[in-house]
CSV table of C-alpha atoms in Angstrom, one decimal:
chain,number,residue,atom,x,y,z
A,1,MET,CA,0.0,0.0,0.0
A,2,ARG,CA,1.3,3.4,-0.9
A,3,PRO,CA,1.7,6.1,1.8
A,4,GLY,CA,-1.4,8.2,2.2
A,5,GLY,CA,-3.9,5.3,2.2
A,6,ALA,CA,-5.2,2.7,-0.2
A,7,ASP,CA,-6.7,5.0,-2.9
A,8,GLY,CA,-4.1,4.2,-5.5
A,9,ASP,CA,-2.7,7.4,-7.2
A,10,LEU,CA,-2.7,10.3,-4.7
A,11,PRO,CA,-4.5,13.4,-5.8
A,12,ASP,CA,-2.7,16.8,-6.1
A,13,ALA,CA,-4.2,18.0,-2.9
A,14,GLN,CA,-2.5,15.1,-1.1
A,15,LEU,CA,0.9,15.9,-2.5
A,16,ARG,CA,0.7,19.7,-2.1
A,17,HIS,CA,-0.5,21.1,1.2
A,18,ARG,CA,0.4,23.5,3.9
A,19,GLY,CA,2.3,21.0,5.9
A,20,GLN,CA,4.9,20.2,3.3
A,21,ARG,CA,7.7,22.3,5.0
A,22,ALA,CA,7.0,20.7,8.3
A,23,LEU,CA,7.1,17.2,6.8
A,24,GLN,CA,10.5,18.0,5.2
A,25,HIS,CA,11.8,19.3,8.5
A,26,MET,CA,10.7,16.1,10.2
A,27,LEU,CA,12.3,13.9,7.6
A,28,GLU,CA,15.6,15.7,7.9
A,29,HIS,CA,15.9,15.2,11.6
A,30,ALA,CA,14.1,11.9,12.1
A,31,PRO,CA,13.9,10.1,8.7
A,32,HIS,CA,12.2,7.0,9.9
A,33,SER,CA,9.7,8.2,12.5
A,34,GLY,CA,9.1,11.4,10.5
A,35,ALA,CA,8.1,9.2,7.6
A,36,LEU,CA,5.0,8.1,9.5
A,37,ALA,CA,3.5,11.4,8.3
A,38,LEU,CA,3.6,10.0,4.8
A,39,TRP,CA,1.1,7.3,5.7
A,40,ALA,CA,-1.4,9.9,6.8
A,41,ARG,CA,-3.6,12.0,4.5
A,42,HIS,CA,-3.2,15.8,4.3
A,43,ARG,CA,-5.9,18.3,3.4
A,44,ASP,CA,-5.9,22.1,3.3
A,45,LEU,CA,-9.1,23.9,4.6
A,46,ASP,CA,-10.5,27.3,3.7
A,47,ALA,CA,-11.0,29.9,6.4
A,48,ASP,CA,-13.7,28.9,8.9
A,49,ALA,CA,-14.2,25.5,7.2
A,50,ALA,CA,-14.2,23.7,10.5
A,51,GLY,CA,-14.6,25.4,13.8
A,52,PRO,CA,-13.8,24.0,17.3
A,53,ALA,CA,-15.8,21.0,18.6
A,54,ASP,CA,-17.3,23.1,21.4
A,55,PRO,CA,-17.6,26.9,21.6
A,56,GLY,CA,-15.2,27.0,24.6
A,57,ASP,CA,-12.5,25.0,22.8
A,58,ALA,CA,-9.5,26.8,21.2
A,59,ALA,CA,-9.1,26.3,17.5
A,60,GLY,CA,-5.6,25.2,16.6
A,61,PRO,CA,-4.0,25.5,13.2
A,62,VAL,CA,-4.3,21.8,12.5
A,63,PHE,CA,-6.4,18.9,13.7
A,64,THR,CA,-7.1,15.3,12.7
A,65,ASP,CA,-10.0,12.9,12.5
A,66,GLY,CA,-7.7,9.9,13.0
A,67,ARG,CA,-6.9,9.5,9.3
A,68,THR,CA,-6.3,12.9,7.8
A,69,LEU,CA,-4.5,16.1,8.9
A,70,PHE,CA,-6.6,19.2,8.2
A,71,TYR,CA,-4.6,22.4,7.9
A,72,ARG,CA,-6.2,25.8,8.6
A,73,PRO,CA,-4.9,29.0,6.8
A,74,ALA,CA,-3.3,30.1,10.1
A,75,PHE,CA,-0.9,27.2,9.9
A,76,GLU,CA,1.3,29.0,7.3
A,77,ALA,CA,2.0,31.8,9.7
A,78,VAL,CA,3.4,29.4,12.4
A,79,PRO,CA,7.2,29.2,12.7
A,80,LEU,CA,8.7,26.1,11.2
A,81,PRO,CA,9.8,24.3,14.4
A,82,LEU,CA,6.3,24.8,15.8
A,83,GLN,CA,4.8,23.6,12.5
A,84,ALA,CA,6.8,20.4,12.9
A,85,GLY,CA,5.6,20.1,16.5
A,86,TRP,CA,2.0,20.4,15.4
A,87,VAL,CA,2.4,17.9,12.6
A,88,ALA,CA,4.3,15.4,14.8
A,89,HIS,CA,1.6,15.7,17.4
A,90,GLN,CA,-1.2,14.9,14.9
A,91,VAL,CA,0.8,12.1,13.3
A,92,LEU,CA,1.1,10.4,16.7
A,93,HIS,CA,-2.6,10.8,17.2
A,94,ILE,CA,-3.1,8.9,14.0
A,95,ALA,CA,-0.4,6.3,14.5
A,96,LEU,CA,-1.6,5.6,18.1
A,97,ARG,CA,-5.1,5.4,16.8
A,98,HIS,CA,-6.5,7.7,19.4
A,99,ALA,CA,-9.7,8.5,17.4
A,100,GLN,CA,-10.5,4.9,16.8
A,101,ARG,CA,-9.8,3.9,20.4
A,102,HIS,CA,-12.2,6.7,21.5
A,103,GLU,CA,-14.9,5.2,19.4
A,104,GLU,CA,-14.1,1.7,20.7
A,105,LEU,CA,-14.4,2.9,24.3
A,106,ARG,CA,-17.5,4.8,23.5
A,107,ALA,CA,-19.1,1.7,22.0
A,108,ARG,CA,-18.5,-0.2,25.2
A,109,ARG,CA,-19.2,2.5,27.9
A,110,GLY,CA,-21.9,4.4,26.0
A,111,ASP,CA,-20.6,7.8,27.3
A,112,VAL,CA,-17.1,9.0,26.7
A,113,ASP,CA,-16.4,12.7,27.0
A,114,LEU,CA,-14.5,13.7,23.9
A,115,ARG,CA,-12.9,16.8,25.5
A,116,LEU,CA,-11.5,14.8,28.4
A,117,TRP,CA,-10.3,12.0,26.1
A,118,ASN,CA,-8.6,14.6,23.8
A,119,LEU,CA,-6.8,16.1,26.8
A,120,CYS,CA,-5.6,12.7,28.0
A,121,ALA,CA,-4.3,11.8,24.5
A,122,ASP,CA,-2.7,15.3,24.1
A,123,ALA,CA,-0.9,14.9,27.5
A,124,ILE,CA,0.6,11.6,26.4
A,125,VAL,CA,1.7,12.8,23.0
A,126,ASN,CA,3.2,16.1,24.2
A,127,SER,CA,5.3,14.3,26.9
A,128,ALA,CA,6.5,11.9,24.3
A,129,LEU,CA,7.7,14.7,22.0
A,130,ALA,CA,9.1,17.0,24.7
A,131,HIS,CA,12.7,15.5,24.5
A,132,LEU,CA,13.1,16.5,20.9
A,133,ARG,CA,15.0,19.8,20.3
A,134,TRP,CA,14.4,20.1,16.6
A,135,LEU,CA,10.6,20.8,17.0
A,136,ALA,CA,8.7,23.1,19.3
A,137,LEU,CA,5.4,22.5,21.2
A,138,PRO,CA,2.9,25.3,22.1
A,139,PRO,CA,3.8,27.1,25.3
A,140,ALA,CA,0.7,25.8,27.1
A,141,ALA,CA,1.1,22.3,25.9
A,142,LEU,CA,-0.4,19.8,28.4
A,143,ARG,CA,2.1,17.2,29.8
A,144,LEU,CA,1.3,13.8,31.2
A,145,GLU,CA,3.4,14.4,34.4
A,146,ALA,CA,1.4,17.6,35.1
A,147,VAL,CA,-1.9,15.7,34.7
A,148,LEU,CA,-0.8,13.0,37.1
A,149,ASP,CA,0.4,15.5,39.6
A,150,GLN,CA,-2.4,18.1,39.5
A,151,VAL,CA,-5.4,15.8,38.7
A,152,LEU,CA,-4.6,12.5,40.2
A,153,GLY,CA,-2.1,13.5,42.8
A,154,GLU,CA,0.7,11.2,41.6
A,155,ARG,CA,4.2,12.7,41.2
A,156,THR,CA,6.5,11.0,38.8
A,157,THR,CA,8.9,11.7,35.9
A,158,ALA,CA,7.8,11.9,32.3
A,159,GLU,CA,9.7,8.7,31.3
A,160,ALA,CA,8.1,6.7,34.2
A,161,ALA,CA,4.7,8.0,33.4
A,162,LEU,CA,4.9,7.2,29.7
A,163,ALA,CA,6.1,3.7,30.5
A,164,GLN,CA,3.0,3.1,32.7
A,165,TRP,CA,0.0,5.1,31.5
A,166,ASP,CA,-2.0,4.6,28.3
A,167,VAL,CA,-4.8,6.9,27.2
A,168,GLU,CA,-7.6,4.4,28.2
A,169,ARG,CA,-6.3,4.1,31.7
A,170,LEU,CA,-5.7,7.8,32.1
A,171,TYR,CA,-9.2,8.7,30.9
A,172,LEU,CA,-10.9,6.1,33.1
A,173,ALA,CA,-8.9,7.5,36.1
A,174,ALA,CA,-9.8,11.2,35.3
A,175,ASP,CA,-13.4,10.8,34.3
A,176,ASP,CA,-15.5,11.1,37.5
A,177,ARG,CA,-18.4,13.0,35.9
A,178,GLY,CA,-21.7,12.6,37.8
A,179,ARG,CA,-20.1,10.6,40.5
A,180,PRO,CA,-21.0,11.6,44.1
A,181,PRO,CA,-18.1,12.4,46.4
A,182,GLU,CA,-18.6,9.3,48.5
A,183,ARG,CA,-18.0,7.1,45.4
A,184,ASP,CA,-14.7,8.8,44.6
A,185,GLY,CA,-12.4,6.5,46.4
A,186,ARG,CA,-9.2,7.9,44.9
A,187,GLY,CA,-6.9,9.6,47.4
A,188,ARG,CA,-4.2,12.1,46.7
A,189,ASP,CA,-1.8,9.3,45.8
A,190,GLY,CA,-3.9,8.8,42.6
A,191,HIS,CA,-4.6,5.1,43.2
A,192,ASP,CA,-8.0,3.5,42.7
A,193,GLY,CA,-9.3,0.0,42.6
A,194,GLY,CA,-10.7,0.7,39.1
A,195,ALA,CA,-7.3,1.4,37.6
A,196,SER,CA,-4.4,-1.0,37.2
A,197,ASN,CA,-0.9,-0.9,35.9
A,198,ALA,CA,-1.9,-2.8,32.8
A,199,ARG,CA,-4.0,-1.4,30.0
A,200,ALA,CA,-7.5,-0.8,31.3
A,201,ASP,CA,-10.1,-3.0,29.6
A,202,PRO,CA,-12.8,-0.7,28.4
A,203,ALA,CA,-15.4,-3.4,28.8
A,204,GLY,CA,-14.4,-4.1,32.4
A,205,GLY,CA,-12.5,-7.3,31.7
A,206,GLY,CA,-12.1,-9.5,34.7
A,207,LEU,CA,-15.2,-8.2,36.4
A,208,ARG,CA,-18.4,-10.2,36.4
A,209,GLU,CA,-21.3,-8.7,34.4
A,210,PRO,CA,-24.6,-8.7,36.2
A,211,ARG,CA,-27.5,-10.8,35.1
A,212,ARG,CA,-30.2,-9.2,32.9
A,213,GLY,CA,-32.3,-6.9,34.9
A,214,THR,CA,-29.7,-6.3,37.6
A,215,SER,CA,-26.9,-3.8,38.0
A,216,ALA,CA,-23.4,-3.7,39.5
A,217,PRO,CA,-22.0,-0.7,41.4
A,218,GLY,CA,-19.9,1.5,39.2
A,219,ASP,CA,-20.9,-0.3,35.9
A,220,PRO,CA,-21.5,2.5,33.4
A,221,ARG,CA,-23.9,0.3,31.4
A,222,HIS,CA,-26.2,-0.3,34.4
A,223,ASP,CA,-25.6,2.8,36.6
A,224,PRO,CA,-28.3,5.4,35.8
A,225,GLN,CA,-25.8,8.2,36.5
A,226,HIS,CA,-23.6,6.8,33.7
A,227,GLN,CA,-26.3,5.8,31.3
A,228,PRO,CA,-26.6,8.4,28.5
A,229,THR,CA,-30.1,9.4,27.7
A,230,ALA,CA,-31.2,11.2,24.5
A,231,GLY,CA,-31.8,14.9,25.3
A,232,ALA,CA,-30.5,14.5,28.8
A,233,PRO,CA,-28.2,17.2,30.1
A,234,PRO,CA,-24.5,16.3,30.4
A,235,ARG,CA,-23.3,14.8,33.6
A,236,PRO,CA,-21.6,17.4,35.9
A,237,ASP,CA,-17.8,17.1,36.3
A,238,GLY,CA,-16.4,15.6,39.4
A,239,PRO,CA,-13.3,17.1,41.0
A,240,ARG,CA,-10.8,15.3,38.8
A,241,ALA,CA,-12.6,16.0,35.5
A,242,ALA,CA,-13.0,19.7,36.5
A,243,ARG,CA,-9.2,20.0,37.3
A,244,LEU,CA,-8.3,18.3,34.0
A,245,ARG,CA,-10.5,20.8,32.1
A,246,VAL,CA,-8.9,23.8,33.9
A,247,LEU,CA,-5.4,22.4,33.3
A,248,GLY,CA,-6.1,22.0,29.6
A,249,ARG,CA,-8.1,25.1,29.0
A,250,GLN,CA,-5.6,26.4,26.5
A,251,GLN,CA,-5.2,23.1,24.7
A,252,SER,CA,-6.8,23.1,21.3
A,253,ALA,CA,-9.5,20.6,20.3
A,254,ASP,CA,-7.4,18.8,17.7
A,255,LEU,CA,-9.0,15.3,17.8
A,256,ARG,CA,-12.2,15.0,15.9
A,257,PRO,CA,-13.3,11.4,15.4
A,258,ARG,CA,-16.2,10.9,13.1
A,259,PRO,CA,-18.9,8.7,14.8
A,260,GLY,CA,-20.2,6.0,12.5
A,261,ASP,CA,-17.2,6.2,10.2
A,262,GLY,CA,-15.6,3.1,11.6
A,263,GLU,CA,-14.3,0.2,9.5
A,264,ALA,CA,-15.2,-3.5,9.6
A,265,PRO,CA,-13.6,-5.4,12.5
A,266,GLN,CA,-11.1,-7.2,10.2
A,267,ASP,CA,-10.1,-3.9,8.5
A,268,GLU,CA,-9.7,-2.2,11.9
A,269,ALA,CA,-7.4,-5.1,13.1
A,270,ASP,CA,-5.4,-4.9,9.9
A,271,ALA,CA,-5.0,-1.1,10.2
A,272,ALA,CA,-3.9,-1.4,13.8
A,273,ARG,CA,-1.4,-4.1,13.0
A,274,ALA,CA,0.0,-2.1,10.1
A,275,TRP,CA,0.5,1.0,12.3
A,276,ALA,CA,2.1,-1.1,15.1
A,277,GLU,CA,4.6,-2.4,12.6
A,278,ARG,CA,5.4,1.1,11.2
A,279,LEU,CA,5.9,2.4,14.7
A,280,GLN,CA,8.4,-0.4,15.6
A,281,ARG,CA,10.3,0.2,12.4
A,282,ALA,CA,10.4,4.0,12.9
A,283,HIS,CA,11.6,3.7,16.5
A,284,ALA,CA,14.3,1.2,15.6
A,285,GLY,CA,15.5,3.4,12.7
A,286,ASP,CA,15.8,6.8,14.5
A,287,GLY,CA,17.1,5.7,18.0
A,288,GLU,CA,17.4,8.7,20.3
A,289,PHE,CA,15.9,11.1,17.7
A,290,SER,CA,12.8,9.0,17.4
A,291,LEU,CA,9.4,10.5,18.1
A,292,LEU,CA,8.7,7.3,20.1
A,293,ARG,CA,11.8,7.1,22.3
A,294,THR,CA,10.0,7.3,25.6
A,295,LEU,CA,6.5,6.2,24.5
A,296,LEU,CA,5.9,2.7,25.7
A,297,ALA,CA,2.5,2.1,27.4
A,298,ASP,CA,0.3,3.8,24.8
A,299,LEU,CA,1.6,2.0,21.7
A,300,PRO,CA,-1.5,0.4,20.0
A,301,ARG,CA,-2.1,-3.3,20.7
A,302,THR,CA,-3.7,-5.5,18.1
A,303,HIS,CA,-6.0,-8.4,18.5
A,304,THR,CA,-7.6,-10.7,15.9
A,305,PRO,CA,-11.4,-10.1,15.7
A,306,TRP,CA,-13.3,-12.9,17.4
A,307,GLU,CA,-15.3,-13.4,14.2
A,308,GLN,CA,-12.2,-14.5,12.4
A,309,VAL,CA,-11.1,-16.7,15.3
A,310,LEU,CA,-14.5,-18.4,15.4
A,311,ARG,CA,-14.5,-18.9,11.7
A,312,VAL,CA,-11.1,-20.6,11.7
A,313,ARG,CA,-11.9,-22.9,14.7
A,314,LEU,CA,-15.2,-24.0,13.3
A,315,ALA,CA,-13.8,-24.6,9.9
A,316,ARG,CA,-11.0,-26.8,11.3
A,317,ALA,CA,-13.4,-28.7,13.5
A,318,LEU,CA,-16.2,-29.2,11.0
A,319,SER,CA,-14.3,-29.7,7.7
A,320,ARG,CA,-14.7,-33.1,6.2
A,321,GLN,CA,-11.6,-35.1,7.2
A,322,PRO,CA,-10.4,-37.6,4.6
A,323,GLY,CA,-10.3,-41.2,5.6
A,324,PRO,CA,-9.4,-44.6,4.0
A,325,SER,CA,-11.9,-46.2,1.6
A,326,TRP,CA,-11.4,-49.9,1.3
A,327,SER,CA,-13.9,-50.2,-1.6
A,328,ARG,CA,-11.5,-48.6,-4.1
A,329,PRO,CA,-7.7,-48.4,-4.6
A,330,SER,CA,-5.7,-45.2,-4.3
A,331,ARG,CA,-4.8,-43.2,-7.4
A,332,SER,CA,-1.1,-44.1,-7.2
A,333,TRP,CA,-2.0,-47.8,-7.1
A,334,LEU,CA,-4.1,-47.4,-10.1
A,335,ALA,CA,-1.5,-45.4,-12.0
A,336,ASN,CA,1.1,-48.1,-11.4
A,337,ARG,CA,-1.5,-50.8,-12.2
A,338,GLY,CA,-0.7,-52.6,-9.0
A,339,ARG,CA,2.9,-53.3,-10.1
A,340,THR,CA,6.4,-52.1,-9.2
A,341,ALA,CA,8.9,-50.9,-11.8
A,342,GLY,CA,10.3,-54.4,-11.9
A,343,GLY,CA,7.0,-56.0,-12.5
A,344,GLY,CA,6.3,-57.2,-9.0
A,345,ARG,CA,2.9,-57.0,-7.4
A,346,LEU,CA,2.2,-54.0,-5.1
A,347,PRO,CA,0.2,-54.5,-1.9
A,348,TRP,CA,-3.4,-53.2,-1.9
A,349,GLU,CA,-3.5,-49.4,-1.1
A,350,PRO,CA,-6.9,-48.0,-0.1
A,351,GLY,CA,-8.2,-44.8,-1.5
A,352,ARG,CA,-9.3,-41.7,0.4
A,353,THR,CA,-12.7,-40.4,0.9
A,354,ALA,CA,-14.6,-37.9,3.2
A,355,ALA,CA,-14.9,-39.4,6.7
A,356,ARG,CA,-18.4,-38.0,7.2
A,357,ALA,CA,-21.0,-36.8,4.9
A,358,VAL,CA,-22.4,-34.0,7.0
A,359,PRO,CA,-20.4,-32.3,9.9
A,360,ARG,CA,-22.4,-31.8,13.1
A,361,LEU,CA,-22.3,-28.7,15.3
A,362,ALA,CA,-23.9,-28.3,18.7
A,363,VAL,CA,-24.6,-24.8,20.0
A,364,VAL,CA,-25.5,-24.5,23.7
A,365,LEU,CA,-27.1,-21.2,24.7
A,366,ASP,CA,-27.1,-20.3,28.3
A,367,VAL,CA,-30.3,-18.3,28.7
A,368,SER,CA,-29.4,-17.3,32.3
A,369,GLY,CA,-26.3,-15.5,31.1
A,370,SER,CA,-25.7,-11.8,30.5
A,371,ILE,CA,-25.3,-11.9,26.7
A,372,ASP,CA,-26.6,-8.7,25.1
A,373,ASP,CA,-28.9,-8.9,22.1
A,374,ALA,CA,-26.6,-7.1,19.7
A,375,LEU,CA,-23.7,-9.5,20.5
A,376,LEU,CA,-26.0,-12.5,20.2
A,377,GLU,CA,-27.1,-11.3,16.8
A,378,ARG,CA,-23.5,-10.8,15.6
A,379,PHE,CA,-22.6,-14.2,17.0
A,380,GLY,CA,-25.6,-15.8,15.2
A,381,ARG,CA,-24.8,-14.3,11.8
A,382,GLU,CA,-21.2,-15.4,11.9
A,383,LEU,CA,-22.2,-18.9,13.2
A,384,LEU,CA,-24.8,-19.4,10.5
A,385,ALA,CA,-22.5,-18.2,7.7
A,386,VAL,CA,-19.9,-20.7,8.7
A,387,ALA,CA,-22.4,-23.5,9.0
A,388,ARG,CA,-23.8,-22.7,5.6
A,389,ARG,CA,-20.4,-22.8,3.9
A,390,LEU,CA,-19.5,-26.1,5.6
A,391,GLU,CA,-23.1,-27.5,5.1
A,392,ALA,CA,-23.1,-28.5,8.7
A,393,ARG,CA,-26.0,-29.9,10.7
A,394,LEU,CA,-26.8,-27.6,13.7
A,395,VAL,CA,-28.3,-28.6,17.0
A,396,LEU,CA,-29.3,-25.7,19.3
A,397,VAL,CA,-29.7,-26.6,23.0
A,398,ILE,CA,-31.2,-23.8,25.1
A,399,GLY,CA,-31.3,-23.9,28.9
A,400,ASP,CA,-30.0,-22.8,32.2
A,401,ASP,CA,-29.8,-25.5,35.0
A,402,ARG,CA,-31.9,-27.8,32.7
A,403,VAL,CA,-32.7,-28.2,29.0
A,404,ARG,CA,-35.5,-25.8,28.1
A,405,GLU,CA,-35.6,-26.3,24.3
A,406,VAL,CA,-33.8,-28.2,21.6
A,407,ARG,CA,-33.9,-27.2,17.9
A,408,VAL,CA,-32.3,-29.2,15.1
A,409,HIS,CA,-31.6,-27.6,11.8
A,410,GLU,CA,-30.5,-29.4,8.7
A,411,PRO,CA,-28.6,-27.6,5.8
A,412,GLY,CA,-30.6,-27.1,2.7
A,413,ARG,CA,-30.8,-24.9,-0.4
A,414,ASP,CA,-32.4,-22.1,1.5
A,415,GLY,CA,-30.1,-22.3,4.5
A,416,PHE,CA,-31.4,-22.9,8.0
A,417,ARG,CA,-35.1,-22.2,7.9
A,418,GLY,CA,-36.7,-20.7,11.0
A,419,LEU,CA,-33.4,-20.2,12.9
A,420,ASN,CA,-33.0,-16.7,14.3
A,421,LEU,CA,-30.3,-16.6,17.0
A,422,GLY,CA,-30.5,-12.8,17.2
A,423,GLY,CA,-34.1,-13.1,18.4
A,424,LEU,CA,-33.6,-15.7,21.0
A,425,ALA,CA,-32.9,-13.1,23.7
A,426,LEU,CA,-36.5,-11.7,23.3
A,427,ALA,CA,-38.2,-15.0,22.6
A,428,PRO,CA,-40.4,-16.5,25.4
A,429,VAL,CA,-37.9,-19.1,26.5
A,430,ALA,CA,-38.2,-20.1,30.2
A,431,GLY,CA,-35.0,-19.5,32.2
A,432,GLY,CA,-33.4,-17.1,34.6
A,433,GLY,CA,-32.4,-19.7,37.2
A,434,GLY,CA,-28.9,-20.9,38.0
A,435,THR,CA,-26.6,-22.4,35.4
A,436,ASP,CA,-25.6,-26.1,35.2
A,437,PHE,CA,-23.8,-27.1,32.0
A,438,ALA,CA,-23.9,-30.8,32.7
A,439,PRO,CA,-27.5,-31.5,31.4
A,440,LEU,CA,-27.0,-29.2,28.5
A,441,LEU,CA,-23.8,-30.9,27.4
A,442,ALA,CA,-25.4,-34.3,28.0
A,443,GLU,CA,-28.2,-33.3,25.6
A,444,ALA,CA,-25.7,-32.1,23.0
A,445,ALA,CA,-23.9,-35.5,23.3
A,446,ARG,CA,-27.1,-37.3,22.3
A,447,HIS,CA,-26.6,-35.8,18.8
A,448,ASP,CA,-23.0,-36.9,18.5
A,449,PRO,CA,-21.5,-33.5,17.5
A,450,ASP,CA,-18.1,-32.9,16.1
A,451,LEU,CA,-17.8,-29.7,18.2
A,452,ALA,CA,-19.9,-28.0,20.9
A,453,LEU,CA,-20.0,-24.2,21.1
A,454,VAL,CA,-21.3,-22.9,24.4
A,455,LEU,CA,-22.4,-19.2,24.5
A,456,THR,CA,-22.3,-18.4,28.2
A,457,ASP,CA,-20.7,-16.3,31.0
A,458,LEU,CA,-19.0,-19.5,32.4
A,459,ASP,CA,-20.8,-19.2,35.8
A,460,GLY,CA,-21.8,-22.7,36.8
A,461,PRO,CA,-20.7,-26.3,37.1
A,462,ALA,CA,-19.9,-28.3,33.9
A,463,GLY,CA,-19.8,-31.9,35.1
A,464,PRO,CA,-17.5,-34.4,33.4
A,465,ARG,CA,-15.7,-33.7,30.2
A,466,PRO,CA,-17.8,-34.8,27.2
A,467,PRO,CA,-16.4,-37.0,24.4
A,468,PHE,CA,-16.2,-34.1,21.9
A,469,PRO,CA,-14.2,-30.8,21.9
A,470,VAL,CA,-15.9,-27.8,23.6
A,471,LEU,CA,-15.4,-24.1,22.7
A,472,TRP,CA,-16.7,-21.6,25.3
A,473,ALA,CA,-17.8,-18.3,23.8
A,474,VAL,CA,-17.9,-15.7,26.5
A,475,PRO,CA,-18.7,-11.9,26.6
A,476,PRO,CA,-15.7,-9.6,27.2
A,477,GLY,CA,-16.5,-9.0,30.9
A,478,HIS,CA,-15.9,-12.7,31.6
A,479,ALA,CA,-12.8,-13.2,29.4
A,480,GLY,CA,-10.7,-14.0,32.4
A,481,ALA,CA,-12.9,-16.8,33.7
A,482,ALA,CA,-11.4,-20.3,33.7
A,483,ALA,CA,-13.1,-23.0,31.8
A,484,PRO,CA,-13.3,-26.5,33.3
A,485,PHE,CA,-12.2,-28.0,30.0
A,486,GLY,CA,-12.0,-26.9,26.3
A,487,GLN,CA,-11.0,-23.5,25.0
A,488,VAL,CA,-12.3,-20.0,25.7
A,489,LEU,CA,-13.1,-17.5,23.0
A,490,SER,CA,-13.7,-13.9,24.2
A,491,LEU,CA,-16.4,-12.1,22.0
A,492,ARG,CA,-14.7,-8.7,22.2
């Protein structure tokens, strides 16, 4: 793929823009990490083409939506070292995928304040660039060590902070909007039970999600104070969010993600992986002059979409395995006519054929679990697509501590008639009790499956290991749960 995207030949506007001098300056001083800017897109804006995100935000000379750098006319009047600082700042926003990570966190939490997120991302980027003498940052540039000191009460050096804090963890620690004082358990040392030294899991990985109709303290999806409502006023700032806004009041709103402009999960994973590789090459090439010399914790991490993992595992388990056929000889035996080169007789060699005519898949659905309807629908679409391609027989076992319903679906020209996994969450299926996988897996074993796929939160006994492989598909909040046997697939 050529720098600038996957559009083939680059238009003239991409090759000639207001940031050219800054790019040349970056390439002269840091050829490898400066070249990251060539993978971004660049676009000049007319006067007043794009204002600040909020009336109170300062309008900087350049901003990004996570893919493109947009230059305002005022950018040309900025001194060259400061131009290079602005461009390097925006390039790191793109390379670290701050806009995309904002949308991912917003999809999980439902309410992520863009201004607070922007300030957290700016603090990390500015501290990462502060060691470079060939570029300049704005005088009021927000630094990570200042945020930790004045907002979270944690005093540390820039290098130590960059090695420990990523933008998700920093945002989750600073966002206390709408939280009553008694719930703010963070002391002046900046530590909280909700933040850890590892990258914070936006979905609350490692915490158990509540059952449907219940809530857990501090869970933004179930706490009314954290649940966004159409037309509702914004939640008031807590002390940490208010301090962060005051500290970053002169910081421009330069991060403008476009909601609904996301890519398919596979494309997002490919883009994240490509940027991670570019960052590693850039850092290795420039050494102490690299834009990334001290940036460690916030480097983007990639994961393979669960849809792709599920597809591969089902294909391997359900593909028709060849086996010996004693009713006909092998092709090599026929080609040699049963004789060796010297005319001797060859022993009989059986041919190969499919070991089974129709592969069998058992899906166990735990109706007492906390699987949201949107996730269930995505899971069902992917499952049925794989089953259709492999022409597999599908047995659906629904239950909690006992079997509530069994549905058997045979492959046909019209696919699986009458099967709607996405609607099962709303269907009148009895359930809601405890969970016991033993009777559910026993029912699945009656149909002699090649693989059993269990959609559950893994909260319940499983009984003895069945005579077939088991894949546990769990929601992200239960990804850390241990399975009694088989493998766990987190539906992130």
